[in-house]
XYZ file of C-alpha atoms in Angstrom:
504
model
C 57.411 111.822 109.305
C 54.454 113.878 108.058
C 53.077 116.849 109.993
C 50.045 114.982 111.256
C 52.215 112.013 112.353
C 54.538 114.396 114.187
C 51.578 116.029 115.940
C 50.069 112.632 116.809
C 53.404 111.503 118.290
C 53.602 114.675 120.381
C 50.062 114.215 121.716
C 50.716 110.514 122.411
C 53.797 111.442 124.441
C 51.750 113.929 126.468
C 49.173 111.237 127.172
C 51.878 108.728 128.163
C 53.469 111.324 130.464
C 50.127 111.986 132.151
C 49.753 115.578 130.937
C 46.373 114.510 129.556
C 44.761 112.061 131.969
C 42.324 109.227 131.392
C 38.883 110.619 130.527
C 40.146 114.185 130.139
C 38.931 116.286 127.214
C 41.661 117.113 124.693
C 42.136 120.567 123.138
C 39.761 121.415 120.303
C 40.814 121.014 116.688
C 40.888 124.788 116.207
C 42.981 125.491 119.305
C 45.564 122.829 118.355
C 45.633 124.218 114.816
C 46.449 127.683 116.172
C 48.928 126.390 118.793
C 51.039 124.358 116.340
C 50.561 126.436 113.217
C 49.075 123.612 111.175
C 45.867 123.235 109.239
C 42.635 121.943 110.743
C 42.802 118.890 108.470
C 46.285 118.084 109.855
C 44.911 118.101 113.419
C 41.962 115.956 112.344
C 44.324 113.419 110.736
C 46.451 113.358 113.918
C 43.371 112.746 116.055
C 42.202 110.040 113.651
C 45.579 108.293 113.975
C 45.358 108.396 117.786
C 41.808 107.083 117.556
C 43.045 104.115 115.487
C 45.583 103.416 118.224
C 42.712 103.506 120.760
C 44.431 106.257 122.713
C 41.529 108.712 122.352
C 37.754 108.450 121.947
C 35.566 110.890 119.970
C 32.294 112.003 121.519
C 29.608 113.591 119.384
C 29.501 117.388 119.756
C 31.933 117.227 122.670
C 35.338 116.633 121.034
C 38.007 114.057 121.814
C 38.766 112.453 125.186
C 41.687 110.354 126.471
C 40.665 106.699 126.478
C 40.789 104.648 129.666
C 43.901 102.525 129.396
C 45.619 99.739 131.233
C 49.121 100.327 132.506
C 51.895 99.591 130.035
C 53.120 96.002 130.614
C 56.689 95.704 131.921
C 59.585 94.487 129.790
C 60.528 90.786 130.172
C 63.224 90.220 132.791
C 66.673 88.803 132.064
C 66.216 85.227 130.870
C 67.664 82.393 132.966
C 68.313 79.317 130.815
C 70.324 76.335 132.032
C 73.941 77.247 131.293
C 75.254 73.968 130.034
C 75.619 72.543 126.513
C 72.476 70.752 125.339
C 71.279 68.899 122.286
C 68.791 71.025 120.318
C 65.174 69.816 120.246
C 61.853 71.259 118.962
C 62.242 70.159 115.311
C 58.674 68.815 115.060
C 57.230 72.105 116.319
C 59.362 74.135 113.897
C 58.294 71.896 111.008
C 54.636 72.395 111.936
C 55.095 76.179 111.932
C 56.812 76.133 108.534
C 54.247 73.809 106.938
C 51.349 75.979 108.116
C 52.481 78.745 105.748
C 50.884 76.769 102.928
C 47.413 77.129 104.481
C 45.901 80.254 102.905
C 43.027 80.378 105.389
C 45.298 80.549 108.475
C 46.263 84.017 109.712
C 49.980 83.830 110.513
C 50.343 86.089 113.542
C 53.737 84.758 114.591
C 55.653 84.208 111.352
C 58.704 86.213 110.264
C 57.038 87.430 107.072
C 57.458 91.092 106.027
C 54.733 93.207 104.413
C 54.756 92.361 100.678
C 51.866 94.637 99.647
C 53.606 98.010 99.396
C 53.813 99.883 96.036
C 57.549 100.481 96.529
C 58.072 96.835 95.490
C 56.630 97.445 91.986
C 60.040 98.308 90.477
C 61.259 94.884 91.598
C 58.462 93.212 89.647
C 59.401 95.342 86.632
C 63.045 94.291 86.957
C 61.985 90.635 86.740
C 59.753 91.427 83.774
C 62.523 93.215 81.850
C 64.863 90.291 82.429
C 62.272 87.835 81.133
C 61.788 89.932 77.994
C 65.521 89.993 77.270
C 65.667 86.189 77.389
C 69.395 86.262 78.142
C 70.886 82.799 78.493
C 73.158 84.009 81.310
C 70.132 84.485 83.558
C 69.383 80.754 83.323
C 72.971 79.636 83.686
C 75.224 79.047 86.699
C 77.098 82.040 88.047
C 80.311 81.701 90.047
C 80.356 80.533 93.658
C 80.807 84.076 95.005
C 77.600 85.306 93.360
C 76.836 87.941 90.725
C 79.511 90.653 90.827
C 77.043 93.518 90.265
C 75.047 92.468 93.341
C 78.137 92.031 95.511
C 79.184 95.570 94.576
C 75.780 96.918 95.614
C 75.863 94.985 98.908
C 79.319 96.388 99.672
C 77.984 99.896 99.017
C 74.963 99.339 101.296
C 77.202 97.967 104.068
C 78.766 101.425 104.492
C 75.614 102.479 106.377
C 76.359 99.823 109.018
C 79.950 101.059 109.419
C 81.543 98.298 107.317
C 84.233 98.938 104.715
C 83.837 95.876 102.487
C 84.805 95.092 98.916
C 82.862 92.887 96.522
C 85.539 90.192 96.891
C 84.844 89.967 100.650
C 81.180 89.084 100.088
C 79.629 85.726 99.195
C 76.025 85.639 97.949
C 73.920 82.881 99.541
C 70.448 81.395 99.213
C 68.954 83.608 101.912
C 70.318 84.476 105.352
C 69.557 80.959 106.544
C 72.232 79.534 104.245
C 74.613 82.327 105.240
C 74.237 81.262 108.885
C 74.448 77.575 107.984
C 77.705 77.797 106.009
C 79.153 80.085 108.697
C 78.451 77.519 111.411
C 79.983 74.737 109.353
C 82.996 76.909 108.525
C 83.961 77.399 112.190
C 82.706 74.209 113.877
C 82.844 70.433 113.693
C 80.221 67.944 114.949
C 80.351 67.741 118.740
C 81.552 71.341 119.179
C 79.753 73.914 121.342
C 78.286 77.234 120.213
C 76.918 79.936 122.527
C 73.569 81.451 121.535
C 71.292 84.137 122.889
C 68.294 82.872 124.797
C 65.692 83.138 123.342
C 67.195 82.802 119.862
C 66.054 82.367 116.231
C 64.765 78.818 115.779
C 66.472 78.518 112.375
C 69.952 78.708 113.862
C 68.917 76.216 116.553
C 67.889 73.658 113.957
C 71.087 74.292 112.008
C 73.074 73.299 115.078
C 70.881 70.242 115.536
C 71.422 69.145 111.929
C 75.209 69.459 112.192
C 75.479 67.671 115.553
C 76.620 70.814 117.380
C 75.563 71.493 120.964
C 74.170 74.842 122.051
C 74.747 76.642 125.319
C 72.031 79.229 125.931
C 73.223 82.487 127.467
C 70.881 84.722 129.520
C 69.729 87.668 127.416
C 68.316 91.028 128.435
C 65.363 92.436 126.472
C 67.066 95.859 126.292
C 70.846 95.342 126.224
C 71.172 91.873 124.722
C 73.284 88.863 125.604
C 74.739 88.833 129.134
C 78.483 89.338 128.722
C 79.071 88.303 132.328
C 77.282 84.970 131.818
C 79.046 84.483 128.483
C 82.452 85.003 130.115
C 81.618 82.372 132.742
C 80.568 79.979 129.973
C 83.846 80.591 128.127
C 85.738 79.783 131.333
C 83.911 76.451 131.732
C 83.405 75.194 128.177
C 85.428 75.079 124.906
C 83.037 77.374 122.996
C 83.961 77.737 119.322
C 81.624 80.593 118.360
C 78.883 82.954 119.540
C 75.755 83.541 117.451
C 74.037 86.894 118.030
C 71.362 89.096 116.461
C 72.466 92.433 117.966
C 70.394 94.785 115.794
C 66.575 94.545 115.960
C 66.924 91.166 117.611
C 64.684 88.233 116.743
C 62.575 87.686 118.810
C 63.138 90.377 121.500
C 63.607 93.394 119.187
C 66.416 95.173 121.102
C 69.427 96.962 119.630
C 72.565 96.046 121.545
C 74.345 99.223 122.734
C 77.616 99.873 120.910
C 79.827 99.652 124.045
C 78.461 96.150 124.661
C 79.149 95.205 121.035
C 82.769 96.259 121.555
C 82.934 94.313 124.820
C 81.541 91.203 123.106
C 84.184 91.454 120.377
C 86.917 91.860 123.006
C 85.634 88.784 124.826
C 85.652 86.738 121.603
C 89.234 87.866 120.899
C 90.317 86.907 124.417
C 88.982 83.351 124.031
C 89.766 83.153 120.290
C 86.155 82.455 119.305
C 84.297 83.434 116.153
C 81.219 85.680 116.169
C 78.427 84.812 113.754
C 76.411 88.026 113.446
C 72.882 87.852 112.022
C 71.971 91.344 110.756
C 68.916 90.429 108.702
C 66.712 92.994 110.516
C 69.397 95.670 111.006
C 68.267 97.910 108.155
C 64.751 98.059 109.627
C 65.866 99.981 112.746
C 63.455 102.874 113.228
C 66.100 105.478 113.925
C 68.471 106.634 111.191
C 71.376 106.271 110.731
C 70.965 102.597 111.375
C 73.002 100.978 114.206
C 76.499 99.731 113.387
C 77.264 96.043 113.171
C 79.864 94.219 115.247
C 81.570 93.505 111.924
C 82.252 97.249 111.616
C 84.467 96.965 114.726
C 86.242 93.773 113.598
C 89.941 94.151 112.773
C 91.060 90.517 112.708
C 88.333 88.921 110.576
C 86.713 86.796 113.315
C 83.182 88.146 112.671
C 81.079 86.433 109.999
C 78.383 88.965 109.060
C 75.203 87.353 107.671
C 72.195 89.079 106.149
C 69.706 88.956 103.283
C 66.911 90.800 101.469
C 64.292 88.420 102.899
C 63.036 90.850 105.559
C 63.640 94.135 103.739
C 62.281 93.061 100.313
C 60.814 89.556 100.049
C 61.742 86.118 101.426
C 60.852 84.390 98.158
C 63.840 86.010 96.455
C 66.162 83.727 98.484
C 69.011 86.228 98.127
C 71.307 86.593 101.109
C 74.994 87.185 101.733
C 77.843 86.651 104.148
C 81.037 88.610 104.758
C 83.077 85.750 106.291
C 86.375 87.525 107.025
C 89.199 85.075 107.716
C 86.855 82.119 107.112
C 86.138 82.900 103.446
C 87.737 79.791 101.959
C 85.918 77.507 104.398
C 82.607 79.281 103.738
C 83.046 78.888 99.974
C 83.767 75.180 100.397
C 80.704 74.675 102.626
C 78.532 76.609 100.179
C 79.729 74.452 97.299
C 78.897 71.311 99.286
C 75.401 72.518 100.236
C 73.999 74.422 97.223
C 76.724 75.468 94.827
C 75.979 78.787 93.153
C 72.888 80.801 94.077
C 70.022 81.290 91.578
C 71.154 83.906 89.043
C 68.023 85.789 87.975
C 66.923 87.044 91.435
C 70.448 88.367 92.037
C 70.321 90.471 88.864
C 66.811 91.720 89.691
C 67.807 92.825 93.201
C 71.003 94.419 91.885
C 69.015 96.433 89.339
C 66.439 97.442 91.973
C 69.223 98.855 94.190
C 71.221 100.429 91.343
C 68.191 102.369 90.104
C 67.680 103.948 93.529
C 64.531 102.092 94.628
C 65.924 100.323 97.697
C 66.430 103.231 100.112
C 62.958 104.781 99.509
C 61.446 101.330 100.068
C 63.376 100.947 103.347
C 62.241 104.368 104.567
C 58.627 103.481 103.846
C 58.842 100.090 105.579
C 60.498 101.568 108.688
C 57.644 104.072 109.009
C 54.965 101.420 108.442
C 56.440 98.937 110.926
C 56.922 101.662 113.549
C 53.316 102.795 113.105
C 52.092 99.184 113.177
C 54.005 98.565 116.404
C 52.267 101.506 118.067
C 48.866 100.131 117.044
C 49.729 96.557 118.097
C 51.019 97.767 121.455
C 47.721 99.524 122.112
C 45.737 96.444 121.071
C 47.836 94.129 123.268
C 47.405 96.486 126.216
C 43.648 96.673 125.546
C 42.820 93.026 124.770
C 45.364 91.062 126.830
C 44.949 90.553 130.579
C 47.210 92.085 133.190
C 50.190 90.083 134.405
C 52.091 89.905 131.111
C 55.449 91.316 129.982
C 55.973 92.735 126.487
C 59.221 93.561 124.679
C 59.938 97.062 123.338
C 61.317 96.527 119.823
C 63.540 99.225 118.331
C 63.008 98.065 114.777
C 61.901 95.139 112.647
C 58.388 93.740 113.012
C 58.453 91.151 115.816
C 57.117 91.387 119.376
C 57.796 88.997 122.303
C 55.164 88.441 124.989
C 55.900 86.673 128.274
C 52.991 85.198 130.233
C 52.926 83.744 133.771
C 55.238 80.772 134.230
C 52.448 78.187 134.459
C 50.991 79.265 131.107
C 51.133 76.844 128.148
C 51.443 78.662 124.798
C 51.531 75.333 122.939
C 48.019 74.544 124.140
C 46.989 78.128 123.326
C 48.250 77.727 119.755
C 46.250 74.509 119.303
C 43.112 76.305 120.470
C 43.715 79.276 118.161
C 44.297 77.021 115.147
C 40.666 75.964 115.439
C 39.859 79.603 114.591
C 42.504 79.665 111.788
C 44.918 81.794 113.793
C 48.509 80.785 114.469
C 51.120 82.242 116.803
C 54.786 81.332 117.240
C 55.167 79.623 120.606
C 58.173 80.580 122.714
C 59.584 77.069 123.062
C 60.650 77.206 119.391
C 63.267 79.798 120.364
C 65.076 77.642 122.906
C 67.456 74.744 122.402
C 65.863 72.849 125.280
C 62.219 73.888 124.878
C 62.118 76.703 127.449
C 59.759 79.698 127.124
C 56.649 77.570 126.772
C 54.905 80.472 128.524
C 55.942 82.953 125.810
C 54.842 83.787 122.278
C 56.038 85.878 119.339
C 53.752 88.132 117.294
C 54.324 89.741 113.891
C 53.086 93.329 113.519
C 53.900 93.508 109.803
C 50.298 92.381 109.340
C 47.939 95.043 107.945
C 46.379 97.296 110.570
C 42.712 96.608 109.862
C 39.592 95.193 111.513
C 40.524 91.581 110.686
C 43.912 91.876 112.394
C 42.445 93.657 115.406
C 39.706 91.041 115.793
C 42.274 88.245 115.516
C 44.428 89.851 118.195
C 41.339 90.295 120.355
C 40.714 86.537 119.983
C 44.287 85.805 121.023
C 43.926 88.107 124.042
C 40.631 86.492 125.073
C 42.141 83.004 124.750
C 45.133 84.107 126.837
C 42.825 85.464 129.538
C 40.807 82.221 129.653
C 43.981 80.163 129.890
C 45.408 82.371 132.641
C 42.193 82.032 134.662
C 42.386 78.265 134.178
C 46.017 78.295 135.365
C 45.009 80.258 138.459
C 42.153 77.842 139.151
C 44.407 74.806 138.733
C 47.013 76.426 140.971
C 44.406 77.165 143.656
C 43.014 73.634 143.437
C 46.503 72.188 143.705
C 47.288 74.368 146.734
C 43.984 73.381 148.362
C 44.663 69.693 147.702
C 48.160 70.025 149.167
C 46.770 71.793 152.253
C 44.193 69.024 152.788
C 46.896 66.396 152.483
C 48.984 68.238 155.063
C 46.018 68.472 157.453
C 45.258 64.795 156.965
C 48.882 63.967 157.734
C 48.751 65.995 160.923
C 45.590 64.187 162.062
C 47.173 60.796 161.405
C 50.171 61.797 163.477
C 47.867 62.769 166.363
C 45.445 59.811 166.221
C 47.359 57.159 164.339
C 46.526 55.887 160.866
C 43.183 54.240 160.420
C 41.677 55.713 163.633
C 38.587 57.866 163.602
C 38.701 61.324 165.075
C 35.473 62.568 166.693
C 34.604 66.190 166.035
């Protein structure tokens, strides 16, 4: 963190704590410079950053003042899905979201796309270019089913940061994290089996279960601590659950990092009921605090955790380079991978391996963590400013996704249709449920550039939300009034008899 960012964070904390109140004049640039021992330009940059976040307002010849702000929205409460196995739905809505990526004129405000514009990705382009110049036949040929050895060695080295002691032979390269999850599910389950999932949960894993004829049981999930272990234990007692799918680090879509004691408790629970854990760690390396949080796999001693990840969120999704450490299920995973895709494309594996080996990956990660953290601060301010009261907003601890919960009567599907007319798309909450729950929720992506276009688009979303909420309130009032009239009419009929006229 630079000096001006550190100073801006300190001032923001003072504002949040109420040390500087709404409308109050902030210390002058010169006094802050003297107080913190930094240059005047550093203070000016810090104030400019706070101004971008709409936390302060400059006034000509008077200095900077704390902006009037709405109260911070609360965190979404523990979810309460129906705790019984269900057939997964929502495929048509997921397909519509995926197909919309091809429309260049639509601003994707809810997709899971990372920022691909940063200069730290240039060495990756150069790695592809050097490979093309070599024109090596091996780059166009099949590799083995495990994946390129050089890349597996680099992945094993990177996994040390998450607490895992893996060898290259324990890793299988896949076509993105989606395939890693898919082959993991097929390795531990048969059609008709039951898998427990967080609720809400990544729509990709939901559709994987649907495609394989596997039923999902949604487990209540807390926006801070993760999947409810108490509810999961009850589900284990009632149903023959084969596996649990979790995203414990920088969860999609809620953004939490599951506390380590709860990770241990989850592993103990899986051991007790002899179930597998399919751990999706695709966002884990984007945790804002370093060192990054450990994986459940790091605690696994009997090989029941299948750790899945990829470079889709940290580098670029178009690489389609992921991996799985399947533990005791390695042979089954290899067989399922052979059935589905065979070996993974060779050239991207070599390019990513070279990018990591030359020392470009960690600097890129550090940059992206800083950018996403800064973007989150700006998005949070915009949501607080442009969205109406009465909403709940998640507090991500990494990654680039934010979950917003609106009043229960709200319809985010209708909201999305309205926004598409303005070439803006959100991810509606019902995509993240096996049974179509969370229709009153939406997911936003703050990897988008922090500029006027993004702010204006978010302002449009906030205005549309406010209109829809007012409409919901009006409909609710009209419905209550209609019900009251019906009740009064029923009382009159009881007193006078149906069809009689009451004189007033």
